Amino acid sequence: MTRTVRRNRRSLSAAGAGVAALLALSACSSSDSDSSSTKADSSASDKLSGTVTVFAAASLKESFTTLGKAFEKAHPGTKVTFSFGGSDSLAASITGGAPADVFASASPKTMKIVTDAGDATGTPVTFVRNQLEIATLPGNPGKVASLKDLTNPDLKVVLCDKEVPCGAAAQKALDASSLKLTPVSYEQDVKAALTKVELKEADAAVVYKTDVHAAGDKVEGVEFPESAGAINDYPITLLKGTRNTDAAKAFVALVRSADGQKVLTGAGFLKP
Amino acid sequence: MTPTDRADGSRGVPLPLLVPALIGLAFLIVPLVALLVRAPWRSMPGQLTSADVWQALQLSLLCATAATAVSLVLGVPLAWLLARVEFPGRGLVRALVTLPLVLPPVVGGVALLMALGRNGVVGKWLDTWFGITLPFTTTGVVIAEAFVAMPFLVISVEGTLRAADPRYEEAAATLGASRFTAFRRVTLPLIAPGIAAGAVLAWARALGEFGATITFAGNFPGRTQTMPLAVYLALQSDPEAAIALSLVLLAVSVAVLAGLRDRWMTAR
């Protein structure tokens, strides 16, 4: 069967290679992506300057920080500042008037809050996708190989609450396979769920691939085929209030470029 | 506003005191009033009669009461020890006892996990020897709540003990009572109002406890999901439900504090 227990390898080297490639090439290397939203590419060789403020989902922290550094190096005189957090609260800040140039959300639902409020320019584009994965204790002592194995009553399993995206996705996967799973707890966000496994208080959690990746050796990831039916799209958009359109466009272009994608897939994200 | 129609002692409140006092009052009251203003009164009956809400409220009341009971059993003797017995490091012990008052509750939850979790310093042995694991259980909720609430009781009772005249106990001792008998027959009745006040404070604190609970005990409806947890999670998708739940919690707290305050807290 589809038993694909995978040891987490740190692919920092992959991310590092991505950054190196980014630095070698200038940002205009990404002009192969769709022309409507990347008009800034032509002007990328022009002098960009100023600050780009990016509001991004917490799960993007590692990879976007890497991309931000690469951007600053490729365009001396620019600065990328980030606000990472839950997509819902970021969206609330943006509609509340927070000064941001770019918004990268962990779900189309939260992006819709921003577009419905008329705070985005253009149509948001999906730039990565995130898939669920089972996080188990190191060495997988519970011998978890499938989603069904989590229904074993001897295992302490934590899920995200259904109100938050990771919980909704997990529920979708469970429903699709008609599995009834009684967790010991519905955690308030994906990191809280993962932490319970890292602390060995729970035997397994259903989290994102990227979270398993970021946890390194502290957990072991188990892929399950049902996760394919519950993939989260991450949309990115330019915001209306931006005062630094060219630089903001260039940053979005970088995220969507082949080199940007390399950094993101290195962190465990899937290509859109 | 003529000063003459005021009772003695409150004549002529100086403006520099009155203005900040009123601003302070507004600062504390306005958010609560806002909750009332924004409450979805129309959908309220439906929100509040749902089985989930009752389950969470019941669990909240049960756990807060159990946590108060734990605090009484352990906290009153602890307060007595701090107030009546000289021992080296008493100041330090007192400071440590009050630590959970100022500690962020989440930190308390993490600390409890480290101590009593399945993999914790003490919890590991509880698990191997007795097969007891506390996280994700109702007992875990009670422990988390008692951890943050007990200091309120200890502080309150210790203060009352210090204010109480020790000569009554000494008199009992000269009449042949042992120290424990004197505590039971003389001290306890003497400080009963202080104990009650501390218990009410502890109960109210336990009822509102969120951070330590969600960190240590997790969130499962009917087992560890208390009202504050339900409010927080409802806020993610259904703010109206969160407001409705908050109002219930507010009403319960106000009712208890108001009902007991006159009776106990000013009885000294």
XYZ file of C-alpha atoms in Angstrom:
540
model
C 0.000 0.000 0.000
C 0.947 3.626 0.130
C 3.142 3.384 3.127
C 5.452 6.306 2.777
C 6.980 6.906 6.122
C 9.492 9.596 5.524
C 12.345 10.723 7.670
C 12.534 14.421 7.859
C 15.594 15.627 6.216
C 16.675 19.125 6.762
C 16.757 20.631 3.340
C 18.472 23.756 4.460
C 21.005 22.946 1.797
C 18.258 23.071 -0.817
C 17.043 26.401 0.510
C 20.616 27.639 0.589
C 21.122 26.660 -3.013
C 17.944 28.531 -3.866
C 19.203 31.682 -2.213
C 22.542 31.405 -3.953
C 20.759 31.086 -7.252
C 18.657 34.099 -6.412
C 21.661 36.171 -5.625
C 23.397 35.157 -8.798
C 20.436 36.010 -10.948
C 18.713 39.299 -10.703
C 15.012 39.401 -9.979
C 14.211 39.939 -13.638
C 14.849 36.267 -14.215
C 11.228 35.630 -13.332
C 9.704 37.279 -16.374
C 8.526 33.900 -17.564
C 5.545 33.944 -15.216
C 2.272 35.445 -16.343
C 2.743 38.908 -17.631
C -0.335 40.570 -16.179
C 0.855 40.595 -12.604
C 4.557 40.785 -13.192
C 4.844 43.930 -15.195
C 7.283 45.106 -12.572
C 9.790 42.634 -13.943
C 10.694 44.919 -16.774
C 11.345 47.672 -14.288
C 13.143 45.425 -11.842
C 16.418 46.326 -13.384
C 15.484 49.928 -12.600
C 16.488 51.099 -9.212
C 14.085 49.796 -6.575
C 14.159 51.359 -3.163
C 12.191 51.798 0.009
C 10.468 49.390 2.310
C 8.147 46.586 1.302
C 5.821 45.533 4.105
C 4.625 41.963 3.764
C 1.840 40.445 5.859
C 2.201 36.695 5.640
C 0.766 33.561 7.228
C 2.815 32.224 10.136
C 3.622 29.054 8.222
C 5.564 31.135 5.687
C 7.920 32.543 8.281
C 11.050 30.536 7.461
C 10.808 30.677 3.695
C 9.659 34.302 3.401
C 12.428 35.462 5.719
C 14.892 33.758 3.401
C 13.257 35.350 0.357
C 13.233 38.764 2.025
C 16.979 38.611 2.616
C 17.558 37.551 -0.962
C 15.401 40.416 -2.192
C 17.306 42.970 -0.162
C 20.605 41.673 -1.507
C 19.385 41.669 -5.084
C 18.038 45.209 -4.733
C 20.352 47.213 -2.512
C 18.491 50.070 -0.885
C 15.325 48.085 -0.358
C 14.110 46.659 2.893
C 11.501 43.953 3.397
C 9.667 43.932 6.701
C 7.353 41.125 7.679
C 4.417 40.676 9.926
C 3.788 36.986 10.395
C 0.669 35.752 12.114
C -2.589 33.895 11.810
C -4.127 34.664 8.417
C -7.421 35.663 10.006
C -5.905 38.286 12.261
C -3.663 39.600 9.476
C -6.698 39.976 7.227
C -8.488 41.813 10.004
C -5.534 44.184 10.377
C -5.454 44.876 6.648
C -9.163 45.605 6.396
C -8.728 47.703 9.506
C -6.239 49.880 7.664
C -2.836 48.438 8.534
C -0.172 49.822 6.175
C 0.894 46.766 4.185
C 2.038 46.275 0.592
C 1.671 42.537 0.115
C -0.573 39.931 1.727
C 0.171 36.217 1.576
C -2.590 34.176 3.187
C -2.820 30.523 4.158
C -6.281 30.087 2.705
C -8.482 31.548 -0.030
C -11.155 32.076 2.622
C -9.057 34.605 4.510
C -7.869 36.203 1.268
C -11.520 36.696 0.372
C -11.966 38.861 3.469
C -9.395 41.253 2.038
C -10.644 41.196 -1.559
C -14.263 41.586 -0.445
C -13.252 44.683 1.502
C -11.712 46.060 -1.686
C -8.253 46.211 -0.189
C -6.469 44.177 -2.860
C -5.376 45.263 -6.317
C -5.657 42.681 -9.048
C -6.639 39.088 -8.517
C -4.835 37.074 -5.851
C -2.751 34.219 -7.246
C -2.070 30.874 -5.627
C 1.684 30.663 -5.193
C 2.065 27.516 -3.102
C -0.077 24.788 -1.616
C 0.236 23.034 1.697
C -0.681 19.443 2.350
C -1.504 17.718 5.583
C 0.790 15.178 7.095
C 0.713 13.090 10.255
C 3.332 14.029 12.806
C 4.343 11.162 15.098
C 6.889 10.713 17.826
C 10.453 10.174 16.593
C 10.883 6.566 15.503
C 7.113 6.245 15.101
C 6.627 3.921 18.121
C 2.878 3.776 17.494
C 3.587 2.355 14.006
C 1.332 4.887 12.351
C 1.256 4.303 8.617
C -2.110 5.647 7.568
C -4.880 7.985 8.585
C -6.875 4.954 9.668
C -4.185 3.994 12.175
C -4.970 7.170 14.077
C -8.384 5.789 15.014
C -6.641 3.264 17.262
C -7.976 4.110 20.729
C -4.587 3.415 22.322
C -3.095 6.386 20.541
C -3.413 9.905 21.871
C -4.087 11.999 18.800
C -4.532 15.764 18.641
C -6.250 17.612 15.824
C -6.637 21.300 15.119
C -10.014 22.677 16.047
C -12.517 22.624 13.168
C -12.707 26.414 13.365
C -9.124 26.860 12.183
C -7.914 25.962 8.655
C -5.769 22.957 9.577
C -8.656 21.456 11.539
C -11.110 22.031 8.730
C -8.723 20.344 6.303
C -8.175 17.377 8.632
C -11.908 16.961 9.051
C -12.344 17.041 5.290
C -9.809 14.250 4.872
C -11.447 12.181 7.625
C -14.930 12.693 6.220
C -13.798 11.803 2.720
C -12.521 8.461 3.963
C -15.499 7.958 6.350
C -13.188 7.650 9.324
C -14.315 8.485 12.832
C -11.474 9.845 14.885
C -11.772 10.912 18.506
C -8.785 13.035 19.419
C -7.801 13.829 22.989
C -7.873 17.511 22.130
C -8.839 19.986 19.440
C -5.984 22.475 19.528
C -6.347 26.159 18.792
C -3.803 26.242 15.989
C -1.484 24.014 14.027
C 1.597 24.902 16.063
C -0.160 24.031 19.328
C -1.084 20.639 17.889
C 2.468 19.996 16.777
C 3.873 21.100 20.142
C 1.847 18.449 21.947
C 3.664 15.819 19.901
C 7.054 17.504 20.279
C 6.549 17.405 24.052
C 5.521 13.740 23.732
C 2.184 14.460 25.410
C 0.375 13.201 22.333
C 1.372 10.335 20.070
C 0.337 11.919 16.809
C -1.120 15.066 15.300
C -2.476 15.994 11.904
C -0.561 19.093 10.826
C 0.901 20.594 7.660
C 3.835 19.106 5.840
C 5.707 22.364 6.351
C 5.237 22.179 10.110
C 6.609 18.649 10.222
C 9.500 19.902 8.151
C 10.156 22.868 10.419
C 10.094 20.650 13.524
C 13.142 18.784 12.255
C 14.045 15.665 14.240
C 11.539 16.279 16.991
C 8.759 14.588 15.064
C 8.487 12.129 12.252
C 6.245 12.745 9.267
C 3.876 10.181 7.813
C 2.247 11.049 4.521
C -1.254 9.825 3.856
C -3.017 9.723 0.491
C -6.259 11.243 1.800
C -4.418 14.519 2.333
C -4.512 15.064 -1.414
C -8.206 15.848 -1.094
C -7.669 18.547 1.501
C -4.907 20.756 0.198
C -4.722 24.386 1.252
C -4.031 26.990 -1.404
C -1.917 29.983 -0.402
C -2.864 33.108 -2.368
C -0.724 36.226 -2.559
C -1.784 39.701 -3.622
C -0.692 43.289 -3.877
C -2.599 45.583 -1.572
C -4.366 48.768 -2.510
C -2.736 50.915 0.126
C 0.772 50.199 -1.135
C 3.058 53.190 -1.456
C 5.858 51.239 -3.018
C 4.155 49.510 -5.929
C 7.232 48.641 -7.966
C 9.162 47.066 -5.130
C 6.055 45.266 -3.872
C 5.410 43.880 -7.357
C 9.008 42.769 -7.586
C 8.699 40.921 -4.279
C 5.562 39.113 -5.438
C 7.369 38.263 -8.660
C 10.271 36.858 -6.667
C 7.933 34.666 -4.600
C 6.418 33.296 -7.803
C 9.683 32.924 -9.659
C 11.397 29.588 -10.135
C 13.980 30.502 -7.517
C 11.345 31.610 -5.046
C 9.490 28.367 -5.589
C 12.695 26.463 -4.917
C 12.948 28.036 -1.467
C 9.288 27.346 -0.749
C 9.303 23.735 -1.896
C 12.479 23.310 0.123
C 10.403 24.173 3.182
C 7.848 21.517 2.318
C 5.331 23.491 0.273
C 3.893 22.117 -2.932
C 3.907 23.932 -6.235
C 0.527 25.393 -7.145
C -23.742 68.400 43.477
C -23.858 70.287 46.735
C -21.398 69.082 49.300
C -23.973 69.424 52.040
C -26.129 66.513 51.011
C -23.262 64.071 51.295
C -22.477 61.925 54.241
C -19.602 62.851 56.508
C -16.157 62.096 55.145
C -17.037 62.374 51.476
C -17.559 66.102 51.389
C -15.944 67.964 48.551
C -14.205 65.353 46.396
C -11.283 67.194 44.795
C -11.455 67.372 41.041
C -7.897 66.032 40.479
C -9.033 62.840 42.182
C -12.543 62.648 40.836
C -11.633 62.964 37.145
C -9.059 60.148 36.990
C -11.278 58.033 39.216
C -14.173 58.374 36.801
C -11.948 57.753 33.785
C -10.644 54.667 35.553
C -14.178 53.510 36.198
C -15.154 54.071 32.573
C -12.040 52.248 31.400
C -13.071 49.161 33.337
C -16.774 49.324 32.604
C -16.970 50.439 28.956
C -15.595 47.201 27.444
C -18.182 45.229 29.380
C -20.937 47.568 28.279
C -19.703 47.228 24.694
C -20.205 43.495 25.021
C -23.823 44.161 25.931
C -24.276 46.662 23.101
C -22.864 44.338 20.470
C -24.605 41.247 21.782
C -26.703 39.441 19.190
C -29.812 39.588 21.335
C -32.043 38.161 18.633
C -30.068 34.979 18.111
C -29.121 34.780 21.768
C -31.738 32.239 22.906
C -30.668 29.875 20.144
C -26.978 30.348 20.926
C -27.399 29.742 24.617
C -29.686 26.756 24.566
C -27.358 24.736 22.384
C -26.066 21.588 24.031
C -22.449 22.614 23.471
C -22.819 25.786 25.505
C -24.435 23.976 28.409
C -21.779 21.324 28.305
C -19.044 23.944 28.448
C -20.782 25.932 31.176
C -21.419 22.858 33.292
C -17.840 21.769 32.951
C -16.659 25.281 33.820
C -18.746 25.404 36.987
C -17.758 21.886 38.006
C -14.057 22.412 37.456
C -13.959 25.849 39.078
C -15.697 24.423 42.142
C -13.364 21.437 42.302
C -10.349 23.714 41.901
C -11.651 25.871 44.748
C -12.075 22.782 46.917
C -8.495 21.742 46.174
C -7.345 25.274 46.964
C -9.186 25.230 50.290
C -7.803 21.887 51.385
C -4.230 22.766 50.490
C -4.268 26.544 50.576
C -5.630 27.236 54.045
C -2.951 25.157 55.792
C -0.339 26.762 53.547
C -1.574 30.228 54.470
C -1.493 29.284 58.156
C 2.059 28.054 57.783
C 3.110 31.319 56.165
C 1.342 33.481 58.721
C 2.026 31.667 61.974
C 5.228 29.677 61.705
C 8.697 31.176 61.576
C 10.965 29.179 59.335
C 14.035 29.992 57.295
C 13.247 31.217 53.812
C 9.678 32.128 54.640
C 9.877 35.298 52.568
C 11.078 33.334 49.584
C 8.346 30.729 49.983
C 5.755 33.465 50.162
C 7.119 35.025 46.974
C 7.028 31.660 45.201
C 3.450 31.075 46.303
C 2.371 34.340 44.752
C 4.264 33.707 41.528
C 1.285 32.188 39.666
C -0.530 35.484 40.275
C 1.813 37.344 37.984
C 2.929 34.509 35.718
C 1.302 34.492 32.292
C -1.158 31.588 32.509
C 0.325 30.036 29.373
C 3.659 29.817 31.175
C 1.822 28.119 34.015
C 0.428 25.615 31.537
C 3.853 24.902 30.091
C 5.270 24.494 33.599
C 2.493 22.046 34.469
C 3.218 20.075 31.310
C 6.883 19.907 32.248
C 5.970 18.681 35.740
C 2.864 16.565 35.286
C 2.797 15.813 31.570
C 3.133 12.271 30.328
C 6.802 12.971 29.783
C 7.108 15.363 32.732
C 9.393 15.293 35.740
C 6.694 13.849 38.015
C 4.173 12.815 35.363
C 6.523 10.238 33.899
C 6.392 8.273 37.162
C 2.661 8.712 37.546
C 2.357 7.159 34.102
C 4.756 4.239 34.615
C 3.711 3.365 38.163
C 0.001 4.069 38.179
C -0.872 4.518 34.515
C -2.166 7.988 35.276
C -1.815 10.712 32.679
C -3.196 14.123 33.497
C -3.036 16.179 30.277
C -6.224 16.106 28.204
C -8.353 15.085 31.197
C -10.936 16.884 33.322
C -8.603 16.369 36.280
C -6.020 18.234 34.248
C -8.407 21.184 33.957
C -8.937 21.195 37.723
C -5.185 21.112 38.302
C -4.541 23.954 35.869
C -7.280 26.053 37.444
C -6.134 25.307 40.990
C -2.591 26.270 40.032
C -3.606 29.781 39.016
C -6.421 30.209 41.569
C -4.918 28.899 44.802
C -2.537 31.843 45.321
C -5.558 34.158 45.511
C -6.908 32.091 48.370
C -3.568 31.798 50.129
C -2.933 35.548 49.952
C -6.407 36.350 51.200
C -6.326 33.872 54.082
C -2.788 34.794 55.080
C -3.763 38.461 55.237
C -6.735 37.628 57.446
C -4.578 35.470 59.703
C -2.074 38.258 60.155
C -4.860 40.659 61.014
C -6.421 38.190 63.455
C -5.260 38.525 67.039
C -2.985 35.574 67.924
C -3.777 36.048 71.607
C -6.968 34.027 71.218
C -4.904 31.091 70.052
C -2.451 31.647 72.891
C -5.311 31.705 75.346
C -6.568 28.424 73.937
C -3.077 27.000 74.331
C -2.864 28.041 77.977
C -6.157 26.263 78.503
C -4.553 23.081 77.262
C -5.571 22.964 73.617
C -3.084 21.546 71.170
C -2.006 23.756 68.300
C -4.217 21.849 65.872
C -7.216 22.025 68.207
C -6.682 25.747 68.623
C -6.547 26.085 64.838
C -9.768 24.152 64.403
C -11.771 25.603 67.265
C -10.441 29.132 67.489
C -8.552 30.246 64.412
C -10.802 28.806 61.707
C -14.024 30.408 63.002
C -12.121 33.645 63.463
C -10.904 33.811 59.892
C -13.949 32.253 58.205
C -14.907 35.471 56.379
C -11.378 35.766 54.997
C -11.460 32.151 53.841
C -14.809 32.703 52.165
C -13.569 35.826 50.432
C -10.471 33.982 49.237
C -12.562 31.060 48.056
C -14.812 33.346 46.019
C -11.811 35.043 44.439
C -10.232 31.695 43.665
C -13.477 30.372 42.224
C -13.921 33.394 39.988
C -10.320 33.169 38.823
C -10.684 29.471 38.103
C -13.875 30.083 36.156
C -12.113 32.527 33.865
C -8.904 30.541 33.503
C -7.865 30.062 29.886
C -4.144 29.934 29.175
C -3.014 27.230 31.555
C -6.070 25.133 30.765
C -5.690 25.113 26.993
C -1.956 24.518 27.295
C -2.070 21.757 29.887
C -5.457 20.145 29.448
C -6.153 20.797 25.767
C -9.573 21.346 24.308
C -12.158 18.595 23.980
C -15.909 19.275 24.246
C -17.394 17.817 27.408
C -14.042 16.819 28.851
C -11.699 19.791 28.879
C -13.487 22.509 26.924
C -14.477 25.132 29.481
C -16.330 28.338 28.639
C -13.253 30.517 28.066
C -11.911 27.966 25.579
C -15.258 27.785 23.837
C -15.304 31.582 23.600
C -11.827 31.734 22.109
C -12.499 29.091 19.484
C -15.906 30.484 18.615
C -14.234 33.822 17.921
C -12.310 32.269 15.017
C -15.413 31.727 12.952
C -18.479 33.040 14.709
C -17.920 36.266 16.670
C -21.609 36.476 17.563
C -21.453 33.146 19.329
C -18.303 34.285 21.114
C -20.069 37.412 22.370
C -23.043 35.385 23.543
C -20.805 32.956 25.408
C -18.811 35.808 26.920
C -22.009 37.332 28.257
C -22.963 34.112 29.993
C -19.574 33.934 31.659
C -19.814 37.592 32.590
C -23.279 37.145 34.063
C -22.233 34.141 36.130
C -19.159 35.944 37.446
C -21.036 39.122 38.295
C -23.815 37.189 40.005
C -21.385 35.285 42.188
C -19.165 38.227 43.036
C -22.066 40.560 43.736
C -24.007 37.953 45.687
C -21.119 36.990 47.899
C -19.286 40.245 48.206
C -21.740 41.938 50.518
C -22.047 38.861 52.623
C -18.458 37.856 53.035
C -15.953 40.284 51.746
C -17.003 43.224 53.892
C -17.867 41.089 56.887
C -14.513 41.639 58.502
